[in-house]
């Protein structure tokens, strides 16, 4: 039997269909609510509102599980590669051998960026935050690749997607190189995705860059962990921007902008800064008290999540990866890691964090790991963005294939002035 939900307004009942997903909560379809009742609904922060149907990622926040196209994300992180996962997110299946050959070669063909983009970088002040540069240069791709901007053309959409996933690491590495005054390093297509990113970031023209396989594998895992996370702030921003029909590069650059905030992709930078500020295990209780104080805006960065009310599964893999990286570089006893481990232990036993179901999220250990790999904290969010480009594009592609896709246009509860008369300046007191 089809489920329905009944809403009663002023004694009159209205029935609405209840939609069932594959897994997860049922969803009341209120599309016709306004037409039938002249009422809107309000849900700031989208706590109870689904903005679309999607088949890409599923999070079970209570259990602390995350699946990409039905595969446990942590299993993919251990067994798959980032580029395979991108194929999975975009197409719904892991690539067959034939598909892999065509697809991975095509991505390699697109790793270089238009040579003139170099001069675009030169317009930025040295020392600019790499995210400031990236938000602009990704949008600027629409000026450099105008032959893949028609969103109504399936082939152009495919090329734009491949161009972005291939070129975003090149642009992120260039943003870093520019900020430290080193020459840009061209991609090397004999390397895999993460190896290539490491050599473009840390290589210099004067020396051959030596790949450390433990670190490149760790980076690949980190990319997989960050690849998608259903309708978060940046993904929803991309969908809303794209719903106007704007070109793909402009849509994806809006994701970069939204991701940058400290409550979202900027939390990894903020979490490491916080751990450094704590500095020593003996200072932890003071910071725990600050986080619990209602009158203090301080929050434990890298803790809490809108959806996870259990341990973030990404944080588990990230913690393990962190140990692997620190052991590889001979820093097993890193002081900041000791602070993080102790802080987690204390917070997880504290009533405040238990009652509010606040657990470490992915950003808690990612900063320490990336820092140990040699990335400065300003590169943490760009790295998140490189990986999340996969998810943004998956959602962007899905949106264009959805026959229900319409321009996004939220309503509001207007609480401002009622219509009033304009007074000339001379008549205003
Ligand atoms: N430290 C201390 N208290 C917290 C924290 C924290 N990290 N997170 C939430 N709370 C408290 C919050 O003050 C609120 O208390 P009360 O009910 O008394 O007002 C309660 O827990 C619920 O929190 P909320 O802010 O209403 O929850 P939200 O779903 O709106 O926000 C969040 C989720 C991730 C923005 C928030 O937990 C937070 O600000 N965490 C720190 C920033 C962070 O680590 N962000 C990375 C998120 S994971 C990466 C990503 O996917 O972007």
Short mmCIF file of C-alpha atoms and ligand atoms in Angstrom, two decimals:
data_model
loop_
_atom_site.label_atom_id
_atom_site.label_comp_id
_atom_site.label_asym_id
_atom_site.label_seq_id
_atom_site.Cartn_x
_atom_site.Cartn_y
_atom_site.Cartn_z
CA UNK A 1 0.00 0.00 0.00
CA UNK A 2 1.22 3.48 -0.85
CA UNK A 3 2.03 5.39 2.31
CA UNK A 4 0.65 8.87 2.83
CA UNK A 5 1.02 11.69 5.33
CA UNK A 6 -1.88 13.90 6.34
CA UNK A 7 -1.45 17.53 7.26
CA UNK A 8 -4.32 19.25 8.98
CA UNK A 9 -4.64 23.03 8.56
CA UNK A 10 -7.59 24.85 10.15
CA UNK A 11 -9.54 21.62 10.40
CA UNK A 12 -9.02 20.64 6.75
CA UNK A 13 -6.94 17.54 5.92
CA UNK A 14 -4.52 17.28 3.04
CA UNK A 15 -2.83 14.03 1.98
CA UNK A 16 0.69 13.86 0.67
CA UNK A 17 2.59 10.88 -0.77
CA UNK A 18 5.34 9.34 1.35
CA UNK A 19 8.30 8.27 -0.77
CA UNK A 20 10.48 5.31 0.20
CA UNK A 21 14.19 5.33 -0.55
CA UNK A 22 16.29 2.19 -0.96
CA UNK A 23 17.47 2.64 2.64
CA UNK A 24 17.07 5.50 5.10
CA UNK A 25 14.08 7.50 6.32
CA UNK A 26 10.89 7.86 4.28
CA UNK A 27 10.31 11.30 2.77
CA UNK A 28 7.06 13.23 2.60
CA UNK A 29 6.58 14.78 -0.83
CA UNK A 30 5.17 18.25 -0.18
CA UNK A 31 5.67 19.58 -3.73
CA UNK A 32 1.95 20.38 -3.98
CA UNK A 33 1.60 21.84 -0.46
CA UNK A 34 1.62 25.47 -1.57
CA UNK A 35 -0.75 24.90 -4.50
CA UNK A 36 -3.21 23.04 -2.26
CA UNK A 37 -2.96 24.98 1.01
CA UNK A 38 -1.26 28.33 0.29
CA UNK A 39 1.33 27.44 2.98
CA UNK A 40 5.08 27.08 2.82
CA UNK A 41 7.27 24.98 5.13
CA UNK A 42 10.34 26.36 6.90
CA UNK A 43 13.47 24.40 7.85
CA UNK A 44 16.57 26.60 8.31
CA UNK A 45 19.74 24.59 7.80
CA UNK A 46 17.70 21.84 6.04
CA UNK A 47 17.52 19.69 9.18
CA UNK A 48 14.53 17.67 7.94
CA UNK A 49 14.37 18.59 4.27
CA UNK A 50 15.60 16.52 1.34
CA UNK A 51 16.52 18.81 -1.55
CA UNK A 52 16.60 16.12 -4.26
CA UNK A 53 16.57 12.42 -5.05
CA UNK A 54 20.05 10.94 -5.36
CA UNK A 55 21.64 7.54 -5.98
CA UNK A 56 25.25 8.47 -5.24
CA UNK A 57 26.10 8.41 -1.53
CA UNK A 58 24.23 7.16 1.53
CA UNK A 59 25.16 8.03 5.10
CA UNK A 60 23.74 6.19 8.11
CA UNK A 61 24.48 8.82 10.72
CA UNK A 62 23.34 6.72 13.70
CA UNK A 63 25.49 3.75 12.79
CA UNK A 64 28.40 5.88 11.52
CA UNK A 65 28.44 4.34 8.04
CA UNK A 66 28.94 5.85 4.60
CA UNK A 67 28.44 4.15 1.23
CA UNK A 68 29.40 5.27 -2.26
CA UNK A 69 26.95 3.70 -4.74
CA UNK A 70 26.33 0.91 -2.21
CA UNK A 71 29.99 0.14 -1.42
CA UNK A 72 31.25 0.88 2.12
CA UNK A 73 33.43 3.94 1.71
CA UNK A 74 36.06 2.62 4.17
CA UNK A 75 36.40 -0.61 2.13
CA UNK A 76 36.90 1.45 -1.03
CA UNK A 77 39.56 3.50 0.78
CA UNK A 78 41.47 0.31 1.64
CA UNK A 79 41.03 -1.60 -1.63
CA UNK A 80 40.36 0.82 -4.48
CA UNK A 81 41.98 3.91 -5.98
CA UNK A 82 40.71 7.47 -6.15
CA UNK A 83 40.27 7.45 -9.92
CA UNK A 84 38.30 4.18 -9.76
CA UNK A 85 36.09 5.77 -7.11
CA UNK A 86 35.54 8.82 -9.33
CA UNK A 87 34.33 6.46 -12.08
CA UNK A 88 32.05 4.76 -9.56
CA UNK A 89 30.57 8.05 -8.33
CA UNK A 90 30.01 9.37 -11.85
CA UNK A 91 28.74 6.21 -13.54
CA UNK A 92 27.34 4.03 -10.77
CA UNK A 93 29.82 1.16 -11.28
CA UNK A 94 33.50 0.47 -10.80
CA UNK A 95 35.22 0.46 -14.21
CA UNK A 96 35.67 -2.77 -16.18
CA UNK A 97 39.19 -3.30 -17.59
CA UNK A 98 38.18 -1.82 -20.97
CA UNK A 99 36.40 1.12 -19.39
CA UNK A 100 39.39 1.73 -17.14
CA UNK A 101 41.80 1.92 -20.07
CA UNK A 102 39.72 4.46 -22.01
CA UNK A 103 38.78 6.54 -18.95
CA UNK A 104 42.17 6.69 -17.19
CA UNK A 105 43.95 7.53 -20.47
CA UNK A 106 41.42 10.31 -21.13
CA UNK A 107 41.97 11.81 -17.67
CA UNK A 108 45.74 11.73 -18.25
CA UNK A 109 45.24 13.55 -21.56
CA UNK A 110 43.65 16.43 -19.72
CA UNK A 111 46.11 17.01 -16.86
CA UNK A 112 47.89 20.02 -18.40
CA UNK A 113 46.23 23.43 -18.22
CA UNK A 114 46.12 26.10 -20.92
CA UNK A 115 49.55 27.76 -20.90
CA UNK A 116 47.95 31.20 -20.69
CA UNK A 117 46.48 30.30 -17.31
CA UNK A 118 49.97 30.89 -15.88
CA UNK A 119 49.60 34.62 -16.50
CA UNK A 120 46.24 34.52 -14.75
CA UNK A 121 48.04 33.28 -11.61
CA UNK A 122 50.51 36.16 -11.88
CA UNK A 123 47.70 38.60 -11.10
CA UNK A 124 47.51 37.33 -7.52
CA UNK A 125 49.52 38.72 -4.63
CA UNK A 126 52.29 36.32 -3.57
CA UNK A 127 51.23 34.64 -0.33
CA UNK A 128 47.55 34.57 -1.35
CA UNK A 129 45.66 31.70 0.23
CA UNK A 130 45.58 28.85 -2.33
CA UNK A 131 41.78 28.60 -1.90
CA UNK A 132 41.44 32.28 -2.87
CA UNK A 133 43.34 31.52 -6.06
CA UNK A 134 41.52 28.26 -6.75
CA UNK A 135 37.99 29.64 -6.43
CA UNK A 136 38.90 32.12 -9.17
CA UNK A 137 40.94 29.93 -11.50
CA UNK A 138 38.37 27.12 -11.53
CA UNK A 139 35.68 29.65 -12.54
CA UNK A 140 38.13 31.06 -15.10
CA UNK A 141 38.33 27.65 -16.81
CA UNK A 142 35.10 28.62 -18.58
CA UNK A 143 37.11 31.33 -20.36
CA UNK A 144 39.89 28.88 -21.31
CA UNK A 145 37.69 25.93 -22.33
CA UNK A 146 34.62 27.51 -23.97
CA UNK A 147 34.10 24.38 -26.11
CA UNK A 148 32.86 22.45 -23.06
CA UNK A 149 30.49 24.95 -21.49
CA UNK A 150 27.17 23.92 -23.09
CA UNK A 151 25.37 22.04 -20.32
CA UNK A 152 22.70 20.81 -22.73
CA UNK A 153 25.26 18.87 -24.76
CA UNK A 154 26.03 15.45 -23.23
CA UNK A 155 29.48 15.24 -24.89
CA UNK A 156 30.48 18.69 -23.63
CA UNK A 157 29.33 17.73 -20.13
CA UNK A 158 31.52 14.61 -20.29
CA UNK A 159 34.57 16.55 -21.49
CA UNK A 160 34.05 19.32 -18.91
CA UNK A 161 33.85 16.70 -16.13
CA UNK A 162 37.05 14.98 -17.27
CA UNK A 163 38.84 18.28 -17.72
CA UNK A 164 37.97 19.37 -14.20
CA UNK A 165 38.96 16.19 -12.38
CA UNK A 166 42.21 16.09 -14.38
CA UNK A 167 43.14 19.77 -14.10
CA UNK A 168 42.03 20.67 -10.57
CA UNK A 169 45.11 18.97 -8.99
CA UNK A 170 47.35 20.80 -11.46
CA UNK A 171 45.70 24.10 -10.53
CA UNK A 172 45.88 23.34 -6.79
CA UNK A 173 49.60 22.54 -7.05
CA UNK A 174 50.12 25.72 -9.11
CA UNK A 175 48.30 27.79 -6.48
CA UNK A 176 50.68 26.39 -3.85
CA UNK A 177 53.80 26.90 -5.98
CA UNK A 178 52.74 30.46 -6.72
CA UNK A 179 52.16 31.21 -3.04
CA UNK A 180 55.70 30.13 -2.14
CA UNK A 181 57.40 31.64 -5.18
CA UNK A 182 58.54 28.38 -6.82
CA UNK A 183 58.18 27.54 -10.53
CA UNK A 184 55.11 25.59 -11.64
CA UNK A 185 55.76 21.89 -12.23
CA UNK A 186 54.09 20.26 -15.23
CA UNK A 187 52.10 17.04 -14.74
CA UNK A 188 53.90 13.75 -15.38
CA UNK A 189 51.46 11.33 -16.98
CA UNK A 190 53.60 8.29 -16.19
CA UNK A 191 52.52 8.73 -12.56
CA UNK A 192 49.16 7.90 -11.02
CA UNK A 193 46.76 10.60 -9.85
CA UNK A 194 48.09 11.05 -6.31
CA UNK A 195 51.75 10.54 -7.21
CA UNK A 196 51.36 13.20 -9.87
CA UNK A 197 49.82 15.61 -7.39
CA UNK A 198 52.71 15.06 -4.96
CA UNK A 199 55.34 15.68 -7.66
CA UNK A 200 53.57 18.84 -8.91
CA UNK A 201 53.37 20.11 -5.31
CA UNK A 202 56.77 19.13 -3.92
CA UNK A 203 58.92 18.65 -7.02
CA UNK A 204 61.33 21.27 -8.31
CA UNK A 205 62.76 21.53 -11.85
CA UNK A 206 66.33 21.18 -10.56
CA UNK A 207 65.85 17.68 -9.13
CA UNK A 208 64.00 14.49 -9.97
CA UNK A 209 61.16 14.01 -7.48
CA UNK A 210 61.26 10.63 -5.76
CA UNK A 211 57.82 9.16 -5.04
CA UNK A 212 57.28 7.66 -1.60
CA UNK A 213 54.68 4.92 -2.21
CA UNK A 214 53.43 4.93 1.40
CA UNK A 215 52.72 8.66 1.22
CA UNK A 216 51.16 8.56 -2.26
CA UNK A 217 48.90 5.67 -1.21
CA UNK A 218 47.96 7.61 1.94
CA UNK A 219 47.06 10.63 -0.18
CA UNK A 220 44.97 8.48 -2.50
CA UNK A 221 43.05 7.14 0.52
CA UNK A 222 42.55 10.67 1.80
CA UNK A 223 41.13 11.65 -1.60
CA UNK A 224 38.73 8.66 -1.48
CA UNK A 225 37.56 9.61 2.04
CA UNK A 226 36.77 13.15 0.88
CA UNK A 227 35.32 12.29 -2.54
CA UNK A 228 31.63 12.66 -1.71
CA UNK A 229 29.29 13.12 1.24
CA UNK A 230 25.79 13.53 -0.19
CA UNK A 231 23.95 16.88 0.13
CA UNK A 232 26.43 18.85 2.27
CA UNK A 233 26.77 22.66 2.04
CA UNK A 234 29.19 22.74 -0.91
CA UNK A 235 27.42 20.01 -2.91
CA UNK A 236 24.06 21.70 -2.37
CA UNK A 237 25.66 24.99 -3.43
CA UNK A 238 26.89 23.36 -6.66
CA UNK A 239 23.45 21.91 -7.35
CA UNK A 240 21.72 25.23 -6.70
CA UNK A 241 24.21 27.17 -8.84
CA UNK A 242 23.96 24.61 -11.64
CA UNK A 243 20.15 24.62 -11.56
CA UNK A 244 20.25 27.99 -13.32
CA UNK A 245 21.95 26.32 -16.30
CA UNK A 246 25.27 28.10 -15.75
CA UNK A 247 28.40 26.52 -17.29
CA UNK A 248 30.05 23.59 -15.43
CA UNK A 249 33.20 25.46 -14.38
CA UNK A 250 31.16 28.25 -12.75
CA UNK A 251 28.99 25.65 -10.95
CA UNK A 252 31.96 23.72 -9.56
CA UNK A 253 33.78 26.90 -8.50
CA UNK A 254 30.78 27.69 -6.27
CA UNK A 255 31.54 24.43 -4.46
CA UNK A 256 35.07 25.64 -3.76
CA UNK A 257 33.68 28.85 -2.29
CA UNK A 258 31.27 27.09 0.05
CA UNK A 259 33.78 24.43 1.08
CA UNK A 260 36.30 27.02 2.28
CA UNK A 261 34.35 27.89 5.47
CA UNK A 262 35.71 26.68 8.85
CA UNK A 263 32.50 24.74 9.61
CA UNK A 264 32.94 22.71 6.42
CA UNK A 265 36.16 22.04 4.44
CA UNK A 266 38.11 24.68 6.34
CA UNK A 267 37.78 22.67 9.58
CA UNK A 268 40.93 20.61 8.88
CA UNK A 269 43.06 23.76 8.93
CA UNK A 270 41.21 25.03 12.00
CA UNK A 271 41.56 21.65 13.79
CA UNK A 272 45.34 21.55 13.39
CA UNK A 273 45.62 25.20 14.48
CA UNK A 274 43.56 24.32 17.56
CA UNK A 275 45.72 21.26 18.40
CA UNK A 276 48.83 23.43 18.07
CA UNK A 277 47.27 26.06 20.31
CA UNK A 278 46.50 23.40 22.93
CA UNK A 279 50.13 22.40 22.48
CA UNK A 280 50.40 20.05 25.44
CA UNK A 281 48.26 17.31 26.97
CA UNK A 282 48.15 19.22 30.25
CA UNK A 283 46.21 22.09 28.58
CA UNK A 284 43.38 19.84 27.30
CA UNK A 285 40.95 20.26 30.26
CA UNK A 286 40.99 24.06 29.80
CA UNK A 287 40.00 23.73 26.12
CA UNK A 288 37.33 21.13 26.91
CA UNK A 289 35.79 23.58 29.38
CA UNK A 290 35.91 26.38 26.78
CA UNK A 291 34.12 24.12 24.24
CA UNK A 292 31.38 23.40 26.80
CA UNK A 293 30.92 27.03 27.83
CA UNK A 294 27.73 28.40 26.22
CA UNK A 295 29.11 31.96 26.45
CA UNK A 296 32.30 31.07 24.62
CA UNK A 297 32.07 30.71 20.81
CA UNK A 298 34.98 28.22 20.88
CA UNK A 299 34.18 24.76 19.51
CA UNK A 300 36.36 21.68 19.35
CA UNK A 301 37.29 21.79 15.68
CA UNK A 302 37.15 18.37 14.06
CA UNK A 303 34.35 17.33 16.41
CA UNK A 304 30.63 16.97 15.70
CA UNK A 305 28.66 16.51 12.52
CA UNK A 306 25.15 17.29 11.29
CA UNK A 307 24.53 13.73 10.14
CA UNK A 308 26.89 11.50 12.14
CA UNK A 309 25.67 10.88 15.66
CA UNK A 310 28.32 8.19 16.01
CA UNK A 311 32.02 7.95 15.13
CA UNK A 312 32.57 9.37 11.62
CA UNK A 313 33.74 6.32 9.58
CA UNK A 314 36.07 8.60 7.64
CA UNK A 315 37.77 9.62 10.90
CA UNK A 316 38.52 5.94 11.68
CA UNK A 317 40.34 5.43 8.37
CA UNK A 318 42.00 8.83 8.73
CA UNK A 319 43.30 7.98 12.20
CA UNK A 320 44.83 4.74 10.84
CA UNK A 321 46.31 6.59 7.85
CA UNK A 322 47.73 9.18 10.23
CA UNK A 323 49.60 6.45 12.16
CA UNK A 324 50.88 4.94 8.88
CA UNK A 325 52.20 8.29 7.65
CA UNK A 326 53.81 9.26 10.96
CA UNK A 327 55.46 5.87 11.24
CA UNK A 328 56.77 6.12 7.65
CA UNK A 329 58.39 9.49 8.28
CA UNK A 330 59.73 8.44 11.69
CA UNK A 331 57.43 10.66 13.78
CA UNK A 332 55.40 8.04 15.64
CA UNK A 333 55.69 10.07 18.84
CA UNK A 334 54.54 13.34 17.29
CA UNK A 335 53.47 15.68 20.11
CA UNK A 336 50.41 17.01 18.27
CA UNK A 337 49.20 13.44 17.62
CA UNK A 338 49.53 12.72 21.35
CA UNK A 339 47.42 15.83 22.09
CA UNK A 340 44.80 14.69 19.53
CA UNK A 341 44.60 11.14 20.90
CA UNK A 342 44.28 12.37 24.47
CA UNK A 343 41.76 15.07 23.56
CA UNK A 344 39.61 12.47 21.80
CA UNK A 345 39.84 10.14 24.81
CA UNK A 346 38.83 12.85 27.28
CA UNK A 347 36.03 14.28 25.11
CA UNK A 348 34.49 10.86 24.45
CA UNK A 349 34.18 10.28 28.23
CA UNK A 350 32.72 13.72 28.91
CA UNK A 351 28.94 13.98 29.49
CA UNK A 352 28.61 17.10 27.30
CA UNK A 353 30.03 15.31 24.25
CA UNK A 354 28.24 12.04 25.06
CA UNK A 355 24.82 13.71 25.42
CA UNK A 356 25.21 15.78 22.24
CA UNK A 357 26.66 12.76 20.39
CA UNK A 358 29.77 14.66 19.35
CA UNK A 359 32.48 12.41 17.92
CA UNK A 360 35.67 13.17 15.99
CA UNK A 361 34.97 13.86 12.33
CA UNK A 362 37.29 13.43 9.34
CA UNK A 363 39.00 16.76 9.96
CA UNK A 364 40.27 15.81 13.38
CA UNK A 365 43.14 13.66 12.09
CA UNK A 366 43.46 14.91 8.51
CA UNK A 367 45.39 18.06 9.44
CA UNK A 368 48.04 16.13 11.40
CA UNK A 369 48.38 13.62 8.55
CA UNK A 370 48.66 16.20 5.78
CA UNK A 371 51.05 18.30 7.83
CA UNK A 372 53.27 15.25 8.37
CA UNK A 373 53.26 14.67 4.61
CA UNK A 374 54.69 18.16 4.15
CA UNK A 375 51.57 20.14 3.23
CA UNK A 376 51.22 23.56 4.87
CA UNK A 377 47.86 24.10 6.57
CA UNK A 378 46.71 26.47 3.79
CA UNK A 379 46.76 23.46 1.43
CA UNK A 380 44.45 21.29 3.53
CA UNK A 381 41.21 22.73 2.16
CA UNK A 382 42.51 22.74 -1.46
CA UNK A 383 43.26 19.02 -1.03
CA UNK A 384 39.73 18.44 0.26
CA UNK A 385 38.46 20.41 -2.74
CA UNK A 386 40.48 18.36 -5.25
CA UNK A 387 38.83 15.22 -3.89
CA UNK A 388 35.35 16.70 -3.50
CA UNK A 389 35.42 17.88 -7.12
CA UNK A 390 34.63 14.20 -7.86
CA UNK A 391 31.45 14.36 -5.78
CA UNK A 392 30.38 17.80 -6.98
CA UNK A 393 30.65 16.60 -10.58
CA UNK A 394 28.77 13.37 -9.78
CA UNK A 395 25.88 15.41 -8.36
CA UNK A 396 26.03 17.92 -11.19
CA UNK A 397 25.84 15.08 -13.74
CA UNK A 398 23.02 13.39 -11.84
CA UNK A 399 21.06 16.62 -11.70
CA UNK A 400 21.16 17.08 -15.45
CA UNK A 401 19.86 13.54 -16.00
CA UNK A 402 16.97 14.03 -13.57
CA UNK A 403 13.74 14.85 -15.46
CA UNK A 404 12.45 16.59 -12.30
CA UNK A 405 15.34 19.07 -12.38
CA UNK A 406 14.09 22.66 -12.14
CA UNK A 407 15.78 25.88 -11.10
CA UNK A 408 16.21 25.91 -7.30
CA UNK A 409 14.08 28.61 -5.74
CA UNK A 410 13.54 28.33 -1.97
CA UNK A 411 10.65 30.23 -0.41
CA UNK A 412 10.82 32.31 2.77
CA UNK A 413 8.82 33.37 5.78
CA UNK A 414 8.82 37.12 5.28
CA UNK A 415 9.09 39.00 8.60
CA UNK A 416 9.97 42.48 7.28
CA UNK A 417 7.90 45.65 6.86
CA UNK A 418 4.44 45.48 5.32
CA UNK A 419 4.09 47.51 2.07
CA UNK A 420 4.45 51.21 2.96
CA UNK A 421 4.47 54.59 1.28
CA UNK A 422 7.69 56.19 -0.02
CA UNK A 423 8.43 59.61 1.48
CA UNK A 424 10.63 62.22 -0.22
CA UNK A 425 13.82 63.09 1.73
CA UNK A 426 12.36 66.49 2.66
CA UNK A 427 9.35 64.81 4.31
CA UNK A 428 11.34 62.30 6.42
CA UNK A 429 11.98 63.20 10.05
N1 LIG B 1 32.44 21.60 20.09
C1 LIG B 1 31.58 21.94 21.10
N2 LIG B 1 30.25 21.91 20.98
C2 LIG B 1 29.72 21.52 19.82
C3 LIG B 1 30.53 21.15 18.73
C4 LIG B 1 31.94 21.19 18.91
N3 LIG B 1 32.75 20.85 17.90
N4 LIG B 1 29.75 20.82 17.68
C5 LIG B 1 28.50 20.97 18.08
N5 LIG B 1 28.46 21.40 19.38
C6 LIG B 1 27.28 21.65 20.19
C7 LIG B 1 26.59 22.94 19.73
O1 LIG B 1 27.07 24.05 20.45
C8 LIG B 1 25.14 22.62 20.01
O2 LIG B 1 24.92 22.80 21.38
P1 LIG B 1 23.48 23.29 21.92
O3 LIG B 1 22.50 22.22 21.52
O4 LIG B 1 23.66 23.39 23.40
O5 LIG B 1 23.20 24.60 21.26
C9 LIG B 1 25.02 21.13 19.72
O6 LIG B 1 26.34 20.60 19.93
C10 LIG B 1 24.55 20.82 18.31
O7 LIG B 1 25.45 21.43 17.40
P2 LIG B 1 25.03 22.29 16.13
O8 LIG B 1 26.09 23.31 15.86
O9 LIG B 1 23.60 22.77 16.31
O10 LIG B 1 25.04 21.15 15.05
P3 LIG B 1 25.07 21.36 13.50
O11 LIG B 1 24.56 20.09 12.94
O12 LIG B 1 24.36 22.61 13.12
O13 LIG B 1 26.62 21.59 13.18
C11 LIG B 1 28.91 21.17 12.80
C12 LIG B 1 27.50 20.58 12.79
C13 LIG B 1 29.87 20.20 12.11
C14 LIG B 1 28.92 22.48 11.99
C15 LIG B 1 29.35 21.43 14.26
O14 LIG B 1 29.40 20.20 14.97
C16 LIG B 1 30.69 22.15 14.34
O15 LIG B 1 30.72 23.38 14.27
N6 LIG B 1 31.83 21.39 14.49
C17 LIG B 1 33.16 21.99 14.46
C18 LIG B 1 33.56 22.28 13.02
C19 LIG B 1 33.93 21.02 12.26
O16 LIG B 1 34.65 20.17 12.76
N7 LIG B 1 33.43 20.92 11.01
C20 LIG B 1 33.77 19.80 10.11
C21 LIG B 1 32.56 18.99 9.76
S1 LIG B 1 33.03 17.43 8.96
C22 LIG B 1 33.74 17.93 7.46
C23 LIG B 1 32.72 18.30 6.44
O17 LIG B 1 32.03 17.39 5.97
O18 LIG B 1 32.63 19.49 6.09
#
